[in-house]
Coordinates of C-alpha atoms in Angstrom, one line a residue:
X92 CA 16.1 8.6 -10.0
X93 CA 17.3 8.5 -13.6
X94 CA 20.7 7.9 -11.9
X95 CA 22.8 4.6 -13.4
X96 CA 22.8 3.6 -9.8
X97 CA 19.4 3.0 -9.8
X98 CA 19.0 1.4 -12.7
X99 CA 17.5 -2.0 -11.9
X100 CA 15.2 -3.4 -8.8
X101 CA 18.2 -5.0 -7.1
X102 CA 20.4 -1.4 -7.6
X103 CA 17.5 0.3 -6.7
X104 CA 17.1 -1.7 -3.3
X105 CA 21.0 -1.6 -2.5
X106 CA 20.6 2.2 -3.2
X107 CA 17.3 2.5 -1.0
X108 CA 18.9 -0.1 1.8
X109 CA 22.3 -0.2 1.7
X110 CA 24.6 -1.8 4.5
X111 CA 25.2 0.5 6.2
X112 CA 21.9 1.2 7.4
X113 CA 21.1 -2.3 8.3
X114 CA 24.2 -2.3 10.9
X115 CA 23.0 1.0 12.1
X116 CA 19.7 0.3 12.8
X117 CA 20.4 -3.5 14.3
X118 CA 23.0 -1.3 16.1
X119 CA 20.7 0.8 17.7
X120 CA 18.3 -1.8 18.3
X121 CA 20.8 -4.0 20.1
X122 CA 20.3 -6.9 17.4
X123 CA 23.4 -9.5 17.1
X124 CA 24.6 -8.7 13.1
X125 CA 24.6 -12.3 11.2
X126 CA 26.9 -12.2 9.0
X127 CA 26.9 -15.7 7.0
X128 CA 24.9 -16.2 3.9
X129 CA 21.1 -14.9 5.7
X130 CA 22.1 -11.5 6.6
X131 CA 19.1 -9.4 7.4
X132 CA 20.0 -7.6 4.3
X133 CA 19.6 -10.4 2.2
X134 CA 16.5 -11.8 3.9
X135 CA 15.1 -8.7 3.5
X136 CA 15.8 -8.9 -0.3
X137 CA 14.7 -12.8 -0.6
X138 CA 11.2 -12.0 1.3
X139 CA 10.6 -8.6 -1.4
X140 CA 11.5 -11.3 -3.8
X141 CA 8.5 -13.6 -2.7
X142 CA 6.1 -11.1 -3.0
X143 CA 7.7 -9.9 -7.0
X144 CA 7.7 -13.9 -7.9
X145 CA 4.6 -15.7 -9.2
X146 CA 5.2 -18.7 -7.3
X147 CA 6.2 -16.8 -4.4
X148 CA 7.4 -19.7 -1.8
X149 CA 10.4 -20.1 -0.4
X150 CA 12.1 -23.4 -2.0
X151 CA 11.8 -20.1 -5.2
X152 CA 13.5 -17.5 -3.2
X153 CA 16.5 -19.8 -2.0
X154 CA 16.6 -20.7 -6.2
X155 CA 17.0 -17.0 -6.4
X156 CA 19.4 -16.4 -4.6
X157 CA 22.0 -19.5 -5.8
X158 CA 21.3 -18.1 -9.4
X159 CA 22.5 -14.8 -8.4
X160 CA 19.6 -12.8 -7.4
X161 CA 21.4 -11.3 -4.4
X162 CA 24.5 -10.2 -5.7
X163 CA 26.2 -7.9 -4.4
X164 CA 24.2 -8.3 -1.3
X165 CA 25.9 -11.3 0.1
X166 CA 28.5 -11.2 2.9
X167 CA 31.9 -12.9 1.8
X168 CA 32.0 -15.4 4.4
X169 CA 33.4 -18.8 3.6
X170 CA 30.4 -20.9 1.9
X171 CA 29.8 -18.1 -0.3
X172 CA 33.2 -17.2 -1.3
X173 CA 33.1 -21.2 -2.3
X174 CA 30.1 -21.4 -3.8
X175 CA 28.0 -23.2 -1.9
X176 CA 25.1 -22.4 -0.9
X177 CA 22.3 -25.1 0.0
X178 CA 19.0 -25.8 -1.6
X179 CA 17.0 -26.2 1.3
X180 CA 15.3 -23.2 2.8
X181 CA 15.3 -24.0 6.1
X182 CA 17.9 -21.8 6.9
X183 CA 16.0 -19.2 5.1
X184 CA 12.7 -19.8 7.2
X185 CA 14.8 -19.7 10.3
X186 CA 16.5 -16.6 9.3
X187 CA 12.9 -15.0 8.3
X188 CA 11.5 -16.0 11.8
X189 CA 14.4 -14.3 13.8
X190 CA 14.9 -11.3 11.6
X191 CA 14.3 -8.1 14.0
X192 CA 10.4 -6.8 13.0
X193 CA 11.1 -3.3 14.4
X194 CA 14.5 -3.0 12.4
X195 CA 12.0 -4.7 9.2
X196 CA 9.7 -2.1 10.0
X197 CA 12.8 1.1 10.0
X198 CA 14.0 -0.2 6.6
X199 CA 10.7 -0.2 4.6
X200 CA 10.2 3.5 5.8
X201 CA 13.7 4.0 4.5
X202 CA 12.7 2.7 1.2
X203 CA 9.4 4.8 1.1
X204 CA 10.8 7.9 2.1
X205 CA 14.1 8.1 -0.5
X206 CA 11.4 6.6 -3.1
X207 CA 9.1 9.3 -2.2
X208 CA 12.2 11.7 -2.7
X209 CA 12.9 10.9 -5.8
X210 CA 10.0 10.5 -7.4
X211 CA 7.2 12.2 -5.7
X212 CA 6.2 15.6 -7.7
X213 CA 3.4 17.6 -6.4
X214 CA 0.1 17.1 -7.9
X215 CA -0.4 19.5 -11.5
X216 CA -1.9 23.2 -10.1
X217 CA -0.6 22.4 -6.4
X218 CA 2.5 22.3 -4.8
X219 CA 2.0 19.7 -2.8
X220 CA 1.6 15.8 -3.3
X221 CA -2.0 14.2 -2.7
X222 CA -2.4 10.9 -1.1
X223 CA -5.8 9.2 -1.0
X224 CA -6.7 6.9 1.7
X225 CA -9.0 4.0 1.7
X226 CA -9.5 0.9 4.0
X227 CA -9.7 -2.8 3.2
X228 CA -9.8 -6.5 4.7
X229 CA -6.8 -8.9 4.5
X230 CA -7.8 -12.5 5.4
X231 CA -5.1 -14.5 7.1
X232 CA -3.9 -18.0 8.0
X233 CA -6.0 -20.1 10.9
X234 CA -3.8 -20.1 14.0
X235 CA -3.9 -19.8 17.7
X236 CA -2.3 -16.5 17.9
X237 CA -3.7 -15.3 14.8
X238 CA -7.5 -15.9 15.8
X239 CA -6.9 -14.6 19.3
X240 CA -5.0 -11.0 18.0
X241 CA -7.8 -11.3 14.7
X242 CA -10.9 -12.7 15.1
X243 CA -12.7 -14.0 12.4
X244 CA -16.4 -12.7 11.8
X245 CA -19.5 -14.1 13.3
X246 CA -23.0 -13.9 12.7
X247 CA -26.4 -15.8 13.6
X248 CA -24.7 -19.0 12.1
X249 CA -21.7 -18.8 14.2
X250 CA -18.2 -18.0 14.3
X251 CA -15.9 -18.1 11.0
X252 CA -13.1 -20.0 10.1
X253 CA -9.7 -17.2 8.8
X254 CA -8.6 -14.5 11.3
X255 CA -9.4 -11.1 9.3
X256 CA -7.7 -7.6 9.3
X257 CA -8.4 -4.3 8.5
X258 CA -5.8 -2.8 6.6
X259 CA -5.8 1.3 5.9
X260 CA -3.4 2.7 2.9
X261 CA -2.3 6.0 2.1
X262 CA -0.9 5.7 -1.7
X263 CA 0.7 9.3 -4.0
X264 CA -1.9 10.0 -6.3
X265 CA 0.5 11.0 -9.4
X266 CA 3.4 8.4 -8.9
X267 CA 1.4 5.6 -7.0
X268 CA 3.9 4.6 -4.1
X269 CA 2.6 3.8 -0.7
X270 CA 3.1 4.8 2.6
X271 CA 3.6 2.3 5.3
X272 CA 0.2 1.0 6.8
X273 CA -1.7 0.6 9.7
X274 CA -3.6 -2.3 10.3
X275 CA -5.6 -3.7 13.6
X276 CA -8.8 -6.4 13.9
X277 CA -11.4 -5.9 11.9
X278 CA -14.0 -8.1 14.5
X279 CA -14.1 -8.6 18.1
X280 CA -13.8 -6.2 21.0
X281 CA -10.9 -4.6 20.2
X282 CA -12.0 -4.0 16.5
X283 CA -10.9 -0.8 14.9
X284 CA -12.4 1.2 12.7
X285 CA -11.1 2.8 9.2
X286 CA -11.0 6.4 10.8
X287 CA -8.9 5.6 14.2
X288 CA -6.7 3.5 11.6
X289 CA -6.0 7.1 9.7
X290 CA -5.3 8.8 13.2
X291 CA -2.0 6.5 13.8
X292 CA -1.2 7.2 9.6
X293 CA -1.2 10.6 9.0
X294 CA 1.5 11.5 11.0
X295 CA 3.9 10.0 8.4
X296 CA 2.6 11.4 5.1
X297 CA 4.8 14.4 4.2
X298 CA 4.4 17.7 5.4
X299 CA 1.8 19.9 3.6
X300 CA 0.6 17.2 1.6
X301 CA -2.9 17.1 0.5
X302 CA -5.4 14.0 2.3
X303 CA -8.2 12.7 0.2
X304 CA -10.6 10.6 1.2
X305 CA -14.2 9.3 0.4
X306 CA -17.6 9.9 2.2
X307 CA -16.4 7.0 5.0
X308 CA -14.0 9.6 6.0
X309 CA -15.9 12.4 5.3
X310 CA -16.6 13.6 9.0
X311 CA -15.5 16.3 11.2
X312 CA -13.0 13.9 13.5
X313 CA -11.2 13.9 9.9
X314 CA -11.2 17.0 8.6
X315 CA -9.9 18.4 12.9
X316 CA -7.2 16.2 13.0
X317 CA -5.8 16.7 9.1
X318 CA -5.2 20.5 10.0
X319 CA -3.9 19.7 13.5
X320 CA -0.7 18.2 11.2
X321 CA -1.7 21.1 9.1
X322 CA -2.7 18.9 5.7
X323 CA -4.9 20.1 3.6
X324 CA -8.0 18.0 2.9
X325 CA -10.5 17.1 -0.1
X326 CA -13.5 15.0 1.8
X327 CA -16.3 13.6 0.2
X328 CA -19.6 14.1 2.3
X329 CA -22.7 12.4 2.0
X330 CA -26.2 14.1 1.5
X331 CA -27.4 14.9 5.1
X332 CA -24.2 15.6 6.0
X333 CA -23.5 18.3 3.5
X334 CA -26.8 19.9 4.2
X335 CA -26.0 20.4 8.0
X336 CA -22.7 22.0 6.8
X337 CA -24.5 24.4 4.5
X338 CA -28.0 25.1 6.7
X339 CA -30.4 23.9 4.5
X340 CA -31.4 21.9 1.5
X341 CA -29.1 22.0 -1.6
X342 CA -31.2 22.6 -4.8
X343 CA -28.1 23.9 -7.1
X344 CA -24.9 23.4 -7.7
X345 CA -22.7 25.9 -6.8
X346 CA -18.9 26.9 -4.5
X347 CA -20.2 27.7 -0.9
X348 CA -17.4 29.2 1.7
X349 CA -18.4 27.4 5.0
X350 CA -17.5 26.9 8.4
X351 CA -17.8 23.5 9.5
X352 CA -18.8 22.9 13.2
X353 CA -18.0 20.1 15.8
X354 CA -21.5 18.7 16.4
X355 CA -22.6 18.1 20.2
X356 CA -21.7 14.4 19.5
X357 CA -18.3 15.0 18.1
X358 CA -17.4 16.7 21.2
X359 CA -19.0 14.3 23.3
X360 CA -16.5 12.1 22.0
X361 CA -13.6 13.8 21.7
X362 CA -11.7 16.3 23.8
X363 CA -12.0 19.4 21.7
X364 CA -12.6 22.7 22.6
X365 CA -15.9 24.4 22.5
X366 CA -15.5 26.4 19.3
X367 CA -13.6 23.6 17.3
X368 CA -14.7 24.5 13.6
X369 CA -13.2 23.6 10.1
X370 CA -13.3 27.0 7.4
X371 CA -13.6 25.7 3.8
X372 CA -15.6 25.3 0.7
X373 CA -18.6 23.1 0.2
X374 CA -19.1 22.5 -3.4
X375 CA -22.0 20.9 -4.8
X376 CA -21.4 19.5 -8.3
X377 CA -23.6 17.6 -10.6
X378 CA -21.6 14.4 -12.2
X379 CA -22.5 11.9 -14.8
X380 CA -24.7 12.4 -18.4
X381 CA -28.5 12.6 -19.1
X382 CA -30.7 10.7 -16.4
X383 CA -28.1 9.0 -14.5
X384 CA -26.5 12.5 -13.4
X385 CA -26.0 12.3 -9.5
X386 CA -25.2 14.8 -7.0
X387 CA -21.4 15.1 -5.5
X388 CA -20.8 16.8 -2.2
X389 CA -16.8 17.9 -1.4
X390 CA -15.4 19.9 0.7
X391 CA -12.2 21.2 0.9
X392 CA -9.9 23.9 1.9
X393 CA -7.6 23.7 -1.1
X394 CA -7.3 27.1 -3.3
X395 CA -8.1 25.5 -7.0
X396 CA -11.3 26.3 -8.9
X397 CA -14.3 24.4 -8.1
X398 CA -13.8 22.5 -11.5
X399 CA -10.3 21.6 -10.8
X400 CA -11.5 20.3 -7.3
X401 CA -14.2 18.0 -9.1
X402 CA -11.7 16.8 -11.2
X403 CA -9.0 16.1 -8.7
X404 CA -11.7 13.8 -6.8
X405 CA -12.1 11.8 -9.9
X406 CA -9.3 10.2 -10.0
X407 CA -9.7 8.4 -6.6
X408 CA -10.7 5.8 -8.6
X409 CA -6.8 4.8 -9.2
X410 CA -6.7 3.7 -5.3
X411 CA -9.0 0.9 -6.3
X412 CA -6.3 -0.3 -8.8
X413 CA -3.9 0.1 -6.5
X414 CA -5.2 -1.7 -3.8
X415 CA -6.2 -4.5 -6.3
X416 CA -2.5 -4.9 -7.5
X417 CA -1.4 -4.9 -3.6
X418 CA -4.1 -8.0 -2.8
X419 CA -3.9 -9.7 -5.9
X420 CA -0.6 -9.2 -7.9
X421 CA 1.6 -9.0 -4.6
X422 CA -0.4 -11.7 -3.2
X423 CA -1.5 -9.6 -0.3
X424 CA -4.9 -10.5 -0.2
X425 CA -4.3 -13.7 1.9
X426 CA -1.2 -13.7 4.3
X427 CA 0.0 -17.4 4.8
X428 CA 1.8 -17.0 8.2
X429 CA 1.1 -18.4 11.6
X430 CA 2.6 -16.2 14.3
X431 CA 1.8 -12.0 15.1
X432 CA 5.2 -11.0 14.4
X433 CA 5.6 -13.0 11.3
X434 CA 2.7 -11.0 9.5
X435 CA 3.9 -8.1 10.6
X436 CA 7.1 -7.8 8.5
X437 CA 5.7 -9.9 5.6
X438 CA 3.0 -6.4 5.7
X439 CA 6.1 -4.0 5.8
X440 CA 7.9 -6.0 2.9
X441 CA 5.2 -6.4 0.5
X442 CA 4.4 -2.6 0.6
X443 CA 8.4 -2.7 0.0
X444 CA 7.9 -5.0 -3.1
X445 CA 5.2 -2.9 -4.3
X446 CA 6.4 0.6 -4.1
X447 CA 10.0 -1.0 -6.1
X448 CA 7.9 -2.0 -9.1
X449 CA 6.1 1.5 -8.5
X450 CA 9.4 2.8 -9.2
X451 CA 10.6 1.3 -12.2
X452 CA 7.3 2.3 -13.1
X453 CA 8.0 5.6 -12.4
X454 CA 11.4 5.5 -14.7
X455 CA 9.8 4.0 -17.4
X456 CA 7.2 6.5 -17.6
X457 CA 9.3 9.5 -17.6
X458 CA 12.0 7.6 -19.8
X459 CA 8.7 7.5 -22.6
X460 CA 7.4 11.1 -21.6
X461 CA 4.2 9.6 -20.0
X462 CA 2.6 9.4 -16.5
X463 CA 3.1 6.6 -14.2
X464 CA -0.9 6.1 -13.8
X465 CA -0.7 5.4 -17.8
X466 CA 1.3 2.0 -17.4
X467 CA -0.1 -1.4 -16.2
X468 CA 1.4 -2.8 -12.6
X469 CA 0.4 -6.6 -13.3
X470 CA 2.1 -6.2 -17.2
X471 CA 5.3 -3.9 -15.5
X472 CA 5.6 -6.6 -13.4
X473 CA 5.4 -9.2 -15.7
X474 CA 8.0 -8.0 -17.3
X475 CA 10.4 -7.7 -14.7
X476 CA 9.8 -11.4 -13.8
X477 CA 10.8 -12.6 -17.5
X478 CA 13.7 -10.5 -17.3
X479 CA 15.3 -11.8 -14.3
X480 CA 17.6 -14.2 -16.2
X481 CA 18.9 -11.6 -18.4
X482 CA 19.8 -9.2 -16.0
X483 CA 21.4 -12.0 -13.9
X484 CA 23.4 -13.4 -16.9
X485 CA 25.2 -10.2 -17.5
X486 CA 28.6 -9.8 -17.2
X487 CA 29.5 -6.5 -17.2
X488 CA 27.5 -3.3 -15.4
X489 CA 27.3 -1.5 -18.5
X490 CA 25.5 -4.5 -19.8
X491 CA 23.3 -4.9 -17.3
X492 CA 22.6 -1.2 -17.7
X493 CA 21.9 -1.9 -21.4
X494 CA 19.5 -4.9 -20.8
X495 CA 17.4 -2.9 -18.2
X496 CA 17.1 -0.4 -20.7
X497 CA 15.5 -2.7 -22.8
X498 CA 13.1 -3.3 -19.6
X499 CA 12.5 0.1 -19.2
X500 CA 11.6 0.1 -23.2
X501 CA 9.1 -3.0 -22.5
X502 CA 7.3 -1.5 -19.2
X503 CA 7.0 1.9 -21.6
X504 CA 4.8 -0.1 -24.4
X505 CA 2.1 -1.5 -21.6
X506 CA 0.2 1.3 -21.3
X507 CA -3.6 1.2 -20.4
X508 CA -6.4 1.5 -22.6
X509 CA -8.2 5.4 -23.2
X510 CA -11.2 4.2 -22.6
X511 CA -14.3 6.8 -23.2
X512 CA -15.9 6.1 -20.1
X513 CA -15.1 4.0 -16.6
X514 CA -16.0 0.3 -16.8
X515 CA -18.7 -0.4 -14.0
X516 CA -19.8 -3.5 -12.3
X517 CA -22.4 -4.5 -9.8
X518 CA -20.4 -5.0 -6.4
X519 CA -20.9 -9.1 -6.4
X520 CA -19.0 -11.7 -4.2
X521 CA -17.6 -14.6 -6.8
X522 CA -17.4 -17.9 -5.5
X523 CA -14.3 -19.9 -6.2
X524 CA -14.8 -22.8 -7.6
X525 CA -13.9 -26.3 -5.6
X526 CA -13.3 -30.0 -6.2
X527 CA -14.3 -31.0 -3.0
X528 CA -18.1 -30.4 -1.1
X529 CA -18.1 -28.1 1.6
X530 CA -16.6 -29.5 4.9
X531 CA -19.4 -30.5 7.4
X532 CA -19.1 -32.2 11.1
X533 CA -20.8 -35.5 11.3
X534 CA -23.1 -36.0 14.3
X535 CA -20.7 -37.9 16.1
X536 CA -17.9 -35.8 16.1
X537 CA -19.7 -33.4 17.5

């Protein structure tokens, strides 16, 4: 990855997508190739852009891409070869709406998977990668089709107003990039949960590699179907759960081989065979200091001392930051789009957006000799914003190589604090503030 080729977040995109896959895949999909200004390689580029730019609308992409932010990327048709390309975005928007989602979908795995390549390295004492998985909700714009495909929640009060989603991630522990997810209604009848979610994922994470997961996913269902695509696992399991896998109560801590047993529920359920079972290692550990030590049930079929197991667990903590910079730095946490398809590849591209600041990330880091969980994604980030009419303003590419050294350099020095122990606050709902009182239907509206 240290390659001049890949030396910026455009290069790294034209190296990750170049042309030639976008006519192979419209190809094989049976997609008419545009070829004026709003090629699907372009609009590809423009909508990752969104997601990278504070602002993020797309009167700022179509700014973008008149200042240059797609060189290289456009085709040389006639108003580009000329110079003029129009302000208004409506042929952007159109473009966006009839851009192909499956062939959207094809070229964000492309982008994963040579990412992954080049910068995934197997987790220290393993020689495999480790990818935790966690769940989460994405709220979503109030439309027909939207409410209808995700329904909002209800309770006692009645129905609410935003569609909701529930989104499952799978994210490299060591360099931070993220798989493609899966996502499907978080309310209503056909409401899925967090564990059928990881049956449609797992498929895609690379072979051998190592599935962590907390006590949500720490049941048998999980454990079966990780070794059916033969991936090691590292579950955490509550209380009751942990003492039906060992027999009895657990008074100290201590490695215990095991053999983990389909219950008569889990085969009600499921068609498994009668003598479906799971050999491991239950390991009961005692975490924390003085009176607020806690016990911490895992199990796992992974060869490292207990210790080194305990350890390994702790830092599924870094999915939390993760899946804060996806909702909150890429703007994921509320998807402003009205149709099905729409949301779809806005999904696909802002994991796409994510995983290329992962990457440059991922160089800096190993340009400074550190690891990629020791720099900040909102301050990377940052800087790759304020250095966008720099690297556009170069004339030359060994000047533009020279001035995204000098990013690299920058994304080195924001490295996190060593703090001697994990802030902790009180899981809380935050009101936004407003200007205006709460919306309320007069009588005779009604």
């Amino acid at each position: 990855m240290a390659s001049p080729d890949l030396s910026s977040i455009a290069m790294i995109y034209e190296q990750c997508a170049p042309a030639a896959l976008f006519e192979y895949l419209q190809k094989q999909a049976g997609v008419r190739i545009r070829r004026g200004i709003y090629s699907l390689r372009v609009v590809v580029w423009m909508m990752i852009l969104q997601r990278l730019h504070a602002k993020g609308t797309l009167t700022t992409a179509v700014q973008l891409l008149q200042q240059g932010a797609a060189r290289g990327l456009l085709e040389p048709c006639k108003r580009v070869r000329e110079k003029r390309i129009g302000c208004s975005p409506s042929g952007y928007c159109q473009a966006r709406q009839k851009a192909n989602t499956l062939v959207v979908q094809q070229v964000s795995d492309e982008i994963v998977q040579r990412l992954r390549n080049e910068l995934s390295q197997p987790w220290p004492g393993l020689k495999q990668p480790v990818f935790v998985v966690d769940g989460s909700s994405v709220q979503l714009a109030h439309s027909k089709e939207l409410v209808e495909k995700y329904p909002p929640a209800k309770n006692q009060h009645g129905r609410a107003h935003w569609p909701m989603l529930r989104i499952l991630v799978m994210h490299d522990l060591g360099s931070g990039l993220a798989e493609r997810p899966c996502w499907g209604p978080m309310f209503g009848d056909q409401a899925i949960s967090e564990q059928k979610l990881l049956e449609q994922a797992i498929e895609r994470l690379p072979p051998g590699a190592v599935v962590m997961g907390d006590r949500n996913f720490g049941i048998f269902a999980m454990g079966y179907m990780a070794q059916q695509f033969h991936h090691p696992v590292l579950l955490r399991l509550t209380e009751v759960r942990a003492g039906k896998i060992y027999g009895g109560s657990i008074t100290q801590p201590g490695d215990y081989s095991v053999c983990w047993k389909a219950s008569r529920w889990d085969r009600l359920r499921r068609s498994w065979p009668a003598d479906a079972s799971l050999q491991g290692r239950l390991i009961a550990w005692r975490v924390g200091r003085g009176k607020s030590k806690k016990w911490l049930y895992l199990f796992s079929d992974l060869e490292l001392p207990a210790a080194q197991i305990v350890e390994l667990y702790g830092h599924r903590s870094n999915l939390e930051t993760d899946l804060r910079s996806l909702k909150r730095t890429v703007r994921l946490h509320q998807i402003a789009v009205q149709t099905v398809d729409m949301l779809d590849k806005e999904l696909y591209l802002a994991i796409s957006a994510y995983n290329l600041v992962r990457a440059v990330i991922c160089l800096a880091a190993r340009r400074a000799n550190l690891s990629p969980r020791q720099l900040s994604f909102s301050f990377v980030l940052d800087v790759v914003n304020a250095a966008w009419p720099r690297l556009l303003a170069a004339k030359s590419r060994e000047q533009h190589h020279a001035e995204f050294d000098r990013v690299l350099d920058f994304a080195a020095s924001y490295k996190l604090p060593k703090r001697k122990k994990r802030r902790s606050y009180p899981r809380a709902v935050w009101g936004r503030g407003a200007a205006f009182p709460d919306r309320k239907i007069r009588p005779e509206a009604r």
